Amino acid sequence: MHDIRWIRDHPDAFDAALKRRGLAPESATILAVDEKHRAAIGEMQELQALRNERSKAIGEAKKKGEDAGALISEVAGLKDRLQVLEEEERGLGEGLDALLADYPNAPADDVPEGADESANLELRMHGNKPAFDFEPKQHFDIGEAMGLMDFETAAKLSGARFVLLRGALARLERALAAFMLDIHTGEFGYTEVAPPILVRDASLFGTGQLPKFAEDLFRTTDDYWLIPTAEVPLTNLAREDVLDESDLPIRVTALTPCFRAEAGAAGKDTRGMLRQHQFSKVELVSITTPEQSEDEHERMTSCAEEIMKRLGLHYRLVVLSTGDMGFAARKTYDIEVWLPGQDTYREISSCSNCWDFQARRMKARFRRPGQKGTEFVHSLNGSGLAIGRTLIALLENYQQADGSVVIPEALRPYMGGLDRLSGPDV
């Protein structure tokens, strides 16, 4: 959520930020509502002062034995007017908050401007593309041939955009999650959390999924929401809290299932595991001071990159353009893994710095030593990594001519020493 005081002082800068996001200028609309809201507050304060003054005069008149009828009638009228004003002020305040919550975060100055992913900027690459002396297959062909990846049974159980994994492939998915969590907690200082995966409206509002993106979510019949990412419960750990500066940064990680309706992805990646209604992900979240957040963004991204390096996967790092990054993000790095079966790069991790945008929605603050006032924290989130997409990358990058798949050495301890996936048709 945006700071109305900043918009008052910098309306042109706010409109310029919206323009970079491909949106029309809106500062005049926002400030018109703000002016009415402030006018209502001002009138309320004046009438409250007048009511107090008249109430005091009533008491003095009664002490003197004077007629206070006119004053009593005036105070009653003031009370009625104040009730009307209170309702008006409340409505204007809620309307202003809803308006401010409707606009995306302002992009950082160094974010490339563009309408979509074509404007993303490549920052660096790691490793080399694998070489094959055969035509590499896509992950679903590999998994189905081994009898370990089953879309038909999943569709019978749940419909489209689900998958059922069996045997060693199911174990490999579990191994990936354990491997990632062990590194993030054991080496990078993240605290593992096992959060609820059902949340209320306030949690999704806090991280920016509600109200604009409700159609992308799954809702239960009793008003819970299935989380689209562990970013939601992990970031909301700080909601409505006042933290001590000495407690920051807070770094937490979680493995959870994630649920997405993919309402805006009709016709995209309909085959295979790339875009599923349900998938697992290891999420990283940091809560920091404003001074720490940019360095924390680089650190978080490097943690996700390290997983890629240890798995021996070729990838590139890009910074997303203004038209491609998420609603709550001020700046986002994507790690894109090379998929030889598709002959293209695909996102496997997204690491975003949201500055104080989510914190304002969550009312998440911190206090510096010796200061009475509080400040909003900065929040960051990133995939460390998406399990399903990592599984896809392993199948396609480590596939062999005979249809088997070599398991990277880093994962073999989690696989009971198994060094290769194969199946009845391989």
CSV table of C-alpha atoms in Angstrom, one decimal:
chain,number,residue,atom,x,y,z
A,1,MET,CA,0.0,0.0,0.0
A,2,HIS,CA,1.2,3.5,-0.8
A,3,ASP,CA,1.8,6.3,1.8
A,4,ILE,CA,-0.8,9.0,1.3
A,5,ARG,CA,1.6,11.6,2.8
A,6,TRP,CA,4.2,10.8,0.2
A,7,ILE,CA,1.6,11.1,-2.6
A,8,ARG,CA,0.6,14.5,-1.2
A,9,ASP,CA,4.2,15.7,-1.3
A,10,HIS,CA,5.1,13.9,-4.6
A,11,PRO,CA,2.1,13.6,-6.8
A,12,ASP,CA,4.1,13.8,-10.0
A,13,ALA,CA,6.5,11.1,-8.9
A,14,PHE,CA,3.6,8.8,-8.0
A,15,ASP,CA,2.1,9.3,-11.4
A,16,ALA,CA,5.4,8.7,-13.0
A,17,ALA,CA,5.7,5.4,-11.1
A,18,LEU,CA,2.2,4.4,-12.4
A,19,LYS,CA,3.2,5.3,-15.9
A,20,ARG,CA,6.2,3.0,-15.7
A,21,ARG,CA,3.8,0.3,-14.7
A,22,GLY,CA,1.7,1.0,-17.8
A,23,LEU,CA,-1.1,2.8,-15.8
A,24,ALA,CA,-2.8,6.1,-16.1
A,25,PRO,CA,-2.0,9.0,-13.7
A,26,GLU,CA,-4.2,8.7,-10.6
A,27,SER,CA,-2.8,11.2,-8.0
A,28,ALA,CA,-5.6,13.8,-8.7
A,29,THR,CA,-8.3,11.2,-8.0
A,30,ILE,CA,-6.6,10.0,-4.8
A,31,LEU,CA,-5.9,13.5,-3.5
A,32,ALA,CA,-9.5,14.6,-4.1
A,33,VAL,CA,-10.7,11.7,-1.9
A,34,ASP,CA,-7.9,12.6,0.6
A,35,GLU,CA,-9.0,16.2,0.7
A,36,LYS,CA,-12.6,15.3,1.5
A,37,HIS,CA,-11.4,12.9,4.2
A,38,ARG,CA,-9.2,15.5,5.8
A,39,ALA,CA,-12.0,18.1,5.6
A,40,ALA,CA,-14.3,15.7,7.4
A,41,ILE,CA,-11.7,15.1,10.1
A,42,GLY,CA,-11.1,18.9,10.4
A,43,GLU,CA,-14.8,19.6,10.8
A,44,MET,CA,-15.2,16.8,13.4
A,45,GLN,CA,-12.3,18.3,15.4
A,46,GLU,CA,-13.9,21.7,15.3
A,47,LEU,CA,-17.3,20.5,16.3
A,48,GLN,CA,-15.8,18.3,19.1
A,49,ALA,CA,-14.0,21.4,20.5
A,50,LEU,CA,-17.2,23.4,20.2
A,51,ARG,CA,-19.2,20.7,21.9
A,52,ASN,CA,-16.7,20.5,24.8
A,53,GLU,CA,-16.9,24.3,25.1
A,54,ARG,CA,-20.7,24.4,25.2
A,55,SER,CA,-20.8,21.4,27.6
A,56,LYS,CA,-18.6,23.3,29.9
A,57,ALA,CA,-20.8,26.4,29.6
A,58,ILE,CA,-23.9,24.3,30.5
A,59,GLY,CA,-22.2,23.2,33.7
A,60,GLU,CA,-21.3,26.8,34.6
A,61,ALA,CA,-24.9,28.0,33.8
A,62,LYS,CA,-26.4,25.4,36.0
A,63,LYS,CA,-24.0,26.4,38.9
A,64,LYS,CA,-25.3,29.9,38.5
A,65,GLY,CA,-28.9,28.9,38.3
A,66,GLU,CA,-29.2,30.2,34.8
A,67,ASP,CA,-31.3,28.7,32.0
A,68,ALA,CA,-29.1,26.3,29.9
A,69,GLY,CA,-31.9,25.2,27.6
A,70,ALA,CA,-30.5,26.8,24.5
A,71,LEU,CA,-27.0,25.4,25.2
A,72,ILE,CA,-28.4,21.9,25.7
A,73,SER,CA,-30.3,22.1,22.4
A,74,GLU,CA,-27.1,23.3,20.7
A,75,VAL,CA,-25.0,20.4,22.2
A,76,ALA,CA,-27.7,17.9,21.1
A,77,GLY,CA,-27.5,19.3,17.6
A,78,LEU,CA,-23.7,19.1,17.6
A,79,LYS,CA,-23.9,15.5,18.7
A,80,ASP,CA,-26.2,14.6,15.8
A,81,ARG,CA,-23.9,16.4,13.3
A,82,LEU,CA,-20.9,14.6,14.8
A,83,GLN,CA,-22.5,11.2,14.3
A,84,VAL,CA,-23.2,12.0,10.7
A,85,LEU,CA,-19.6,13.3,10.2
A,86,GLU,CA,-18.1,10.2,11.9
A,87,GLU,CA,-19.9,7.9,9.5
A,88,GLU,CA,-18.9,10.1,6.6
A,89,GLU,CA,-15.2,10.2,7.8
A,90,ARG,CA,-15.2,6.4,8.3
A,91,GLY,CA,-16.6,5.9,4.8
A,92,LEU,CA,-14.1,8.3,3.2
A,93,GLY,CA,-11.2,6.7,5.1
A,94,GLU,CA,-12.2,3.2,4.1
A,95,GLY,CA,-12.6,4.4,0.5
A,96,LEU,CA,-9.2,6.1,0.6
A,97,ASP,CA,-7.6,2.9,2.0
A,98,ALA,CA,-9.2,0.8,-0.7
A,99,LEU,CA,-8.1,3.2,-3.4
A,100,LEU,CA,-4.5,3.2,-2.1
A,101,ALA,CA,-4.6,-0.6,-1.9
A,102,ASP,CA,-5.6,-0.9,-5.6
A,103,TYR,CA,-2.3,0.4,-7.1
A,104,PRO,CA,0.9,-1.7,-7.5
A,105,ASN,CA,4.2,-0.9,-5.8
A,106,ALA,CA,6.4,1.7,-7.4
A,107,PRO,CA,9.3,0.1,-9.3
A,108,ALA,CA,12.9,0.9,-8.3
A,109,ASP,CA,14.8,3.4,-10.4
A,110,ASP,CA,17.0,0.7,-11.9
A,111,VAL,CA,14.2,-1.6,-13.0
A,112,PRO,CA,14.0,-1.8,-16.8
A,113,GLU,CA,10.9,-0.3,-18.3
A,114,GLY,CA,8.8,-2.4,-20.6
A,115,ALA,CA,5.4,-3.9,-21.2
A,116,ASP,CA,6.2,-7.5,-20.6
A,117,GLU,CA,9.0,-10.1,-20.3
A,118,SER,CA,10.6,-9.1,-23.5
A,119,ALA,CA,12.0,-6.1,-21.6
A,120,ASN,CA,13.6,-8.1,-18.9
A,121,LEU,CA,17.4,-7.6,-18.5
A,122,GLU,CA,19.8,-10.5,-18.3
A,123,LEU,CA,22.4,-9.9,-15.6
A,124,ARG,CA,24.5,-13.0,-15.6
A,125,MET,CA,24.7,-16.7,-16.5
A,126,HIS,CA,26.1,-19.7,-14.7
A,127,GLY,CA,27.3,-23.0,-16.1
A,128,ASN,CA,26.9,-24.4,-19.6
A,129,LYS,CA,24.0,-25.9,-21.5
A,130,PRO,CA,24.3,-29.7,-21.5
A,131,ALA,CA,25.3,-31.3,-24.8
A,132,PHE,CA,23.4,-34.4,-26.1
A,133,ASP,CA,24.1,-36.8,-28.9
A,134,PHE,CA,20.4,-37.4,-29.2
A,135,GLU,CA,17.2,-35.3,-29.4
A,136,PRO,CA,16.4,-34.3,-25.8
A,137,LYS,CA,12.9,-35.0,-24.6
A,138,GLN,CA,10.5,-33.0,-22.5
A,139,HIS,CA,10.0,-33.9,-18.8
A,140,PHE,CA,6.6,-35.5,-19.3
A,141,ASP,CA,7.8,-37.8,-22.0
A,142,ILE,CA,10.7,-38.9,-19.8
A,143,GLY,CA,8.6,-39.4,-16.6
A,144,GLU,CA,5.7,-41.2,-18.4
A,145,ALA,CA,8.1,-43.5,-20.2
A,146,MET,CA,9.6,-44.6,-16.8
A,147,GLY,CA,6.1,-45.1,-15.4
A,148,LEU,CA,6.8,-42.6,-12.6
A,149,MET,CA,4.8,-39.6,-13.8
A,150,ASP,CA,1.0,-40.1,-14.3
A,151,PHE,CA,-1.2,-37.3,-15.6
A,152,GLU,CA,-4.1,-39.6,-16.6
A,153,THR,CA,-4.7,-41.0,-13.1
A,154,ALA,CA,-4.3,-37.5,-11.6
A,155,ALA,CA,-6.9,-36.2,-14.0
A,156,LYS,CA,-9.3,-39.0,-12.9
A,157,LEU,CA,-8.8,-37.9,-9.3
A,158,SER,CA,-8.7,-34.2,-9.7
A,159,GLY,CA,-9.0,-33.0,-13.3
A,160,ALA,CA,-6.6,-31.0,-15.4
A,161,ARG,CA,-3.3,-29.4,-14.2
A,162,PHE,CA,-2.5,-32.1,-11.6
A,163,VAL,CA,0.1,-34.9,-11.6
A,164,LEU,CA,0.7,-38.1,-9.7
A,165,LEU,CA,4.3,-39.1,-9.0
A,166,ARG,CA,5.3,-42.6,-8.1
A,167,GLY,CA,8.2,-44.5,-6.7
A,168,ALA,CA,11.7,-43.1,-7.1
A,169,LEU,CA,10.4,-39.9,-8.7
A,170,ALA,CA,8.1,-39.2,-5.7
A,171,ARG,CA,11.1,-39.8,-3.5
A,172,LEU,CA,13.2,-37.4,-5.6
A,173,GLU,CA,10.7,-34.7,-5.1
A,174,ARG,CA,10.9,-35.3,-1.3
A,175,ALA,CA,14.7,-35.4,-1.5
A,176,LEU,CA,14.8,-32.0,-3.3
A,177,ALA,CA,12.8,-30.4,-0.6
A,178,ALA,CA,14.9,-31.8,2.2
A,179,PHE,CA,18.1,-30.9,0.4
A,180,MET,CA,17.0,-27.2,-0.1
A,181,LEU,CA,15.8,-26.9,3.5
A,182,ASP,CA,19.0,-28.3,4.9
A,183,ILE,CA,21.1,-25.8,3.0
A,184,HIS,CA,18.9,-22.8,3.8
A,185,THR,CA,18.7,-23.6,7.5
A,186,GLY,CA,22.1,-25.2,8.1
A,187,GLU,CA,24.2,-22.8,6.0
A,188,PHE,CA,22.3,-19.6,5.3
A,189,GLY,CA,20.7,-18.9,8.6
A,190,TYR,CA,17.0,-19.3,7.8
A,191,THR,CA,14.7,-20.7,10.5
A,192,GLU,CA,12.4,-23.4,9.3
A,193,VAL,CA,8.7,-22.8,9.9
A,194,ALA,CA,5.7,-25.2,9.3
A,195,PRO,CA,2.9,-22.7,8.7
A,196,PRO,CA,-0.8,-23.2,8.1
A,197,ILE,CA,-1.8,-23.5,4.5
A,198,LEU,CA,-5.3,-22.2,5.1
A,199,VAL,CA,-5.4,-18.4,5.8
A,200,ARG,CA,-8.0,-15.7,6.2
A,201,ASP,CA,-8.6,-12.6,4.1
A,202,ALA,CA,-6.3,-10.3,6.1
A,203,SER,CA,-3.2,-12.5,5.4
A,204,LEU,CA,-3.8,-12.3,1.6
A,205,PHE,CA,-4.5,-8.6,1.8
A,206,GLY,CA,-1.3,-8.1,3.7
A,207,THR,CA,0.9,-9.6,1.0
A,208,GLY,CA,-1.2,-8.1,-1.9
A,209,GLN,CA,-3.1,-11.0,-3.4
A,210,LEU,CA,-6.4,-9.6,-2.2
A,211,PRO,CA,-8.6,-8.0,-3.3
A,212,LYS,CA,-7.2,-7.7,-6.9
A,213,PHE,CA,-6.2,-11.3,-7.6
A,214,ALA,CA,-9.0,-13.3,-5.9
A,215,GLU,CA,-9.7,-15.2,-9.2
A,216,ASP,CA,-6.2,-16.7,-9.1
A,217,LEU,CA,-6.8,-18.3,-5.7
A,218,PHE,CA,-8.8,-21.2,-4.3
A,219,ARG,CA,-11.3,-20.5,-1.6
A,220,THR,CA,-13.0,-22.9,0.8
A,221,THR,CA,-16.7,-22.9,1.6
A,222,ASP,CA,-16.1,-21.5,5.0
A,223,ASP,CA,-14.0,-18.5,3.9
A,224,TYR,CA,-10.5,-19.8,4.2
A,225,TRP,CA,-8.1,-19.5,1.3
A,226,LEU,CA,-5.5,-22.1,0.2
A,227,ILE,CA,-2.2,-20.4,0.1
A,228,PRO,CA,-0.7,-19.6,-3.4
A,229,THR,CA,2.8,-19.5,-1.8
A,230,ALA,CA,4.3,-19.7,1.7
A,231,GLU,CA,5.1,-16.1,1.3
A,232,VAL,CA,1.6,-15.4,2.6
A,233,PRO,CA,1.8,-17.0,6.1
A,234,LEU,CA,5.6,-16.3,6.5
A,235,THR,CA,5.4,-12.6,5.7
A,236,ASN,CA,2.3,-12.2,7.9
A,237,LEU,CA,4.2,-13.5,10.9
A,238,ALA,CA,5.1,-9.8,11.3
A,239,ARG,CA,1.6,-8.5,10.8
A,240,GLU,CA,0.4,-6.0,13.4
A,241,ASP,CA,3.7,-6.4,15.4
A,242,VAL,CA,6.2,-3.8,16.6
A,243,LEU,CA,9.6,-5.5,16.4
A,244,ASP,CA,12.8,-4.4,18.0
A,245,GLU,CA,15.5,-3.3,15.5
A,246,SER,CA,17.8,-5.8,17.2
A,247,ASP,CA,15.5,-8.6,16.0
A,248,LEU,CA,16.1,-7.8,12.4
A,249,PRO,CA,16.7,-9.2,9.9
A,250,ILE,CA,14.3,-12.1,10.4
A,251,ARG,CA,14.9,-14.9,7.9
A,252,VAL,CA,12.4,-17.8,7.7
A,253,THR,CA,11.8,-20.7,5.2
A,254,ALA,CA,9.1,-23.2,4.7
A,255,LEU,CA,8.2,-26.1,2.5
A,256,THR,CA,4.5,-26.0,1.7
A,257,PRO,CA,2.1,-27.1,-1.0
A,258,CYS,CA,0.9,-24.1,-3.1
A,259,PHE,CA,-2.4,-23.8,-4.8
A,260,ARG,CA,-3.2,-21.6,-7.8
A,261,ALA,CA,-6.3,-21.4,-9.9
A,262,GLU,CA,-4.2,-20.3,-13.0
A,263,ALA,CA,-7.3,-18.3,-14.0
A,264,GLY,CA,-5.2,-16.0,-16.3
A,265,ALA,CA,-3.2,-18.9,-17.8
A,266,ALA,CA,-5.8,-20.5,-20.0
A,267,GLY,CA,-4.1,-22.4,-22.8
A,268,LYS,CA,-0.6,-21.9,-21.4
A,269,ASP,CA,1.6,-24.9,-20.5
A,270,THR,CA,-1.4,-27.2,-20.4
A,271,ARG,CA,0.8,-30.3,-20.8
A,272,GLY,CA,3.3,-31.4,-18.1
A,273,MET,CA,4.2,-30.0,-14.7
A,274,LEU,CA,5.1,-26.5,-15.5
A,275,ARG,CA,1.8,-24.8,-14.5
A,276,GLN,CA,-0.1,-26.9,-12.0
A,277,HIS,CA,-3.0,-26.1,-9.6
A,278,GLN,CA,-1.0,-27.8,-6.8
A,279,PHE,CA,2.8,-27.8,-6.4
A,280,SER,CA,5.4,-27.7,-3.7
A,281,LYS,CA,7.9,-24.9,-3.1
A,282,VAL,CA,10.5,-24.0,-0.6
A,283,GLU,CA,10.0,-20.3,0.2
A,284,LEU,CA,12.4,-17.8,1.7
A,285,VAL,CA,11.1,-14.6,3.5
A,286,SER,CA,13.1,-11.8,5.1
A,287,ILE,CA,11.9,-9.0,7.3
A,288,THR,CA,14.4,-6.2,7.5
A,289,THR,CA,15.1,-2.5,8.2
A,290,PRO,CA,15.0,-0.2,5.2
A,291,GLU,CA,18.8,0.1,5.3
A,292,GLN,CA,19.2,-3.7,5.0
A,293,SER,CA,16.7,-4.5,2.4
A,294,GLU,CA,18.7,-4.0,-0.8
A,295,ASP,CA,21.6,-6.1,0.5
A,296,GLU,CA,19.2,-8.7,1.8
A,297,HIS,CA,17.7,-8.9,-1.7
A,298,GLU,CA,21.1,-9.7,-3.2
A,299,ARG,CA,21.8,-12.2,-0.4
A,300,MET,CA,18.4,-14.0,-0.8
A,301,THR,CA,19.0,-14.3,-4.5
A,302,SER,CA,22.4,-15.7,-4.0
A,303,CYS,CA,21.0,-18.4,-1.6
A,304,ALA,CA,18.6,-19.5,-4.3
A,305,GLU,CA,21.4,-19.5,-6.9
A,306,GLU,CA,23.5,-21.7,-4.7
A,307,ILE,CA,20.9,-24.4,-4.9
A,308,MET,CA,21.1,-24.3,-8.7
A,309,LYS,CA,24.9,-24.5,-8.6
A,310,ARG,CA,25.0,-27.5,-6.3
A,311,LEU,CA,22.5,-29.3,-8.6
A,312,GLY,CA,24.7,-28.5,-11.6
A,313,LEU,CA,21.9,-26.7,-13.5
A,314,HIS,CA,22.7,-24.1,-16.1
A,315,TYR,CA,20.7,-20.9,-15.5
A,316,ARG,CA,20.6,-17.2,-16.1
A,317,LEU,CA,19.6,-14.4,-13.8
A,318,VAL,CA,17.3,-11.6,-15.0
A,319,VAL,CA,15.8,-8.5,-13.5
A,320,LEU,CA,12.2,-8.2,-14.4
A,321,SER,CA,10.8,-5.2,-16.3
A,322,THR,CA,8.1,-2.9,-14.9
A,323,GLY,CA,5.5,-4.8,-16.9
A,324,ASP,CA,6.5,-8.3,-15.8
A,325,MET,CA,7.1,-8.0,-12.1
A,326,GLY,CA,4.4,-8.7,-9.5
A,327,PHE,CA,1.9,-6.3,-7.9
A,328,ALA,CA,3.7,-6.0,-4.5
A,329,ALA,CA,7.3,-6.0,-5.8
A,330,ARG,CA,9.6,-3.0,-6.1
A,331,LYS,CA,12.3,-5.1,-7.8
A,332,THR,CA,12.4,-8.7,-8.8
A,333,TYR,CA,15.2,-11.1,-9.9
A,334,ASP,CA,14.2,-14.3,-11.7
A,335,ILE,CA,16.4,-17.3,-11.9
A,336,GLU,CA,15.6,-19.0,-15.2
A,337,VAL,CA,16.8,-22.6,-15.7
A,338,TRP,CA,17.7,-24.0,-19.1
A,339,LEU,CA,15.3,-26.8,-20.2
A,340,PRO,CA,16.8,-28.7,-23.1
A,341,GLY,CA,13.5,-30.5,-23.9
A,342,GLN,CA,11.8,-27.2,-24.5
A,343,ASP,CA,15.0,-25.5,-25.8
A,344,THR,CA,14.3,-22.5,-23.7
A,345,TYR,CA,14.8,-20.9,-20.2
A,346,ARG,CA,12.0,-21.0,-17.7
A,347,GLU,CA,11.6,-19.4,-14.3
A,348,ILE,CA,12.5,-21.6,-11.4
A,349,SER,CA,12.8,-18.9,-8.7
A,350,SER,CA,11.6,-15.3,-8.2
A,351,CYS,CA,13.2,-13.1,-5.5
A,352,SER,CA,11.4,-9.8,-4.8
A,353,ASN,CA,12.1,-6.8,-2.6
A,354,CYS,CA,8.8,-5.2,-1.6
A,355,TRP,CA,10.2,-2.4,0.5
A,356,ASP,CA,7.5,-1.2,2.9
A,357,PHE,CA,4.6,-1.9,0.5
A,358,GLN,CA,3.4,-5.1,2.3
A,359,ALA,CA,4.3,-3.7,5.7
A,360,ARG,CA,1.8,-0.8,5.3
A,361,ARG,CA,-0.9,-3.3,4.5
A,362,MET,CA,0.0,-5.5,7.4
A,363,LYS,CA,0.8,-2.7,9.9
A,364,ALA,CA,4.2,-4.4,10.5
A,365,ARG,CA,6.6,-2.0,12.2
A,366,PHE,CA,9.9,-1.9,14.2
A,367,ARG,CA,11.3,0.5,16.8
A,368,ARG,CA,14.9,1.8,16.9
A,369,PRO,CA,16.6,1.9,20.3
A,370,GLY,CA,15.9,5.2,22.1
A,371,GLN,CA,13.1,6.3,19.7
A,372,LYS,CA,9.5,6.6,20.7
A,373,GLY,CA,8.1,6.4,17.2
A,374,THR,CA,8.1,3.3,14.9
A,375,GLU,CA,8.9,2.7,11.2
A,376,PHE,CA,7.6,0.2,8.7
A,377,VAL,CA,9.7,-2.9,8.1
A,378,HIS,CA,10.8,-4.0,4.6
A,379,SER,CA,9.7,-7.4,3.4
A,380,LEU,CA,11.3,-9.7,0.9
A,381,ASN,CA,10.3,-13.1,-0.5
A,382,GLY,CA,11.9,-15.6,-2.9
A,383,SER,CA,11.6,-19.2,-4.1
A,384,GLY,CA,14.4,-21.4,-2.8
A,385,LEU,CA,13.3,-23.2,-5.1
A,386,ALA,CA,10.0,-24.3,-6.7
A,387,ILE,CA,10.2,-28.1,-6.3
A,388,GLY,CA,8.2,-29.2,-9.3
A,389,ARG,CA,10.1,-27.0,-11.7
A,390,THR,CA,13.4,-28.2,-10.2
A,391,LEU,CA,12.3,-31.7,-10.8
A,392,ILE,CA,11.5,-30.8,-14.4
A,393,ALA,CA,15.0,-29.3,-14.8
A,394,LEU,CA,16.7,-32.4,-13.4
A,395,LEU,CA,14.7,-34.8,-15.7
A,396,GLU,CA,15.5,-32.8,-18.8
A,397,ASN,CA,19.1,-31.8,-18.0
A,398,TYR,CA,20.2,-35.2,-16.7
A,399,GLN,CA,18.4,-37.4,-19.2
A,400,GLN,CA,20.3,-40.2,-20.9
A,401,ALA,CA,20.0,-41.8,-24.4
A,402,ASP,CA,18.4,-44.9,-22.9
A,403,GLY,CA,15.6,-42.9,-21.2
A,404,SER,CA,17.1,-43.0,-17.7
A,405,VAL,CA,18.0,-40.0,-15.6
A,406,VAL,CA,21.2,-39.5,-13.7
A,407,ILE,CA,20.6,-38.2,-10.1
A,408,PRO,CA,23.0,-35.3,-9.2
A,409,GLU,CA,25.6,-36.3,-6.6
A,410,ALA,CA,24.2,-33.7,-4.1
A,411,LEU,CA,20.9,-35.6,-3.9
A,412,ARG,CA,22.1,-39.1,-3.7
A,413,PRO,CA,22.4,-39.2,0.1
A,414,TYR,CA,18.7,-38.3,0.2
A,415,MET,CA,17.9,-41.1,-2.2
A,416,GLY,CA,19.5,-43.9,-0.2
A,417,GLY,CA,22.5,-43.9,-2.6
A,418,LEU,CA,20.4,-44.3,-5.8
A,419,ASP,CA,22.3,-42.7,-8.7
A,420,ARG,CA,19.8,-43.1,-11.5
A,421,LEU,CA,16.1,-43.1,-12.3
A,422,SER,CA,14.7,-45.7,-14.6
A,423,GLY,CA,11.5,-47.6,-15.0
A,424,PRO,CA,9.7,-50.6,-16.7
A,425,ASP,CA,9.9,-48.9,-20.2
A,426,VAL,CA,13.5,-47.8,-19.8
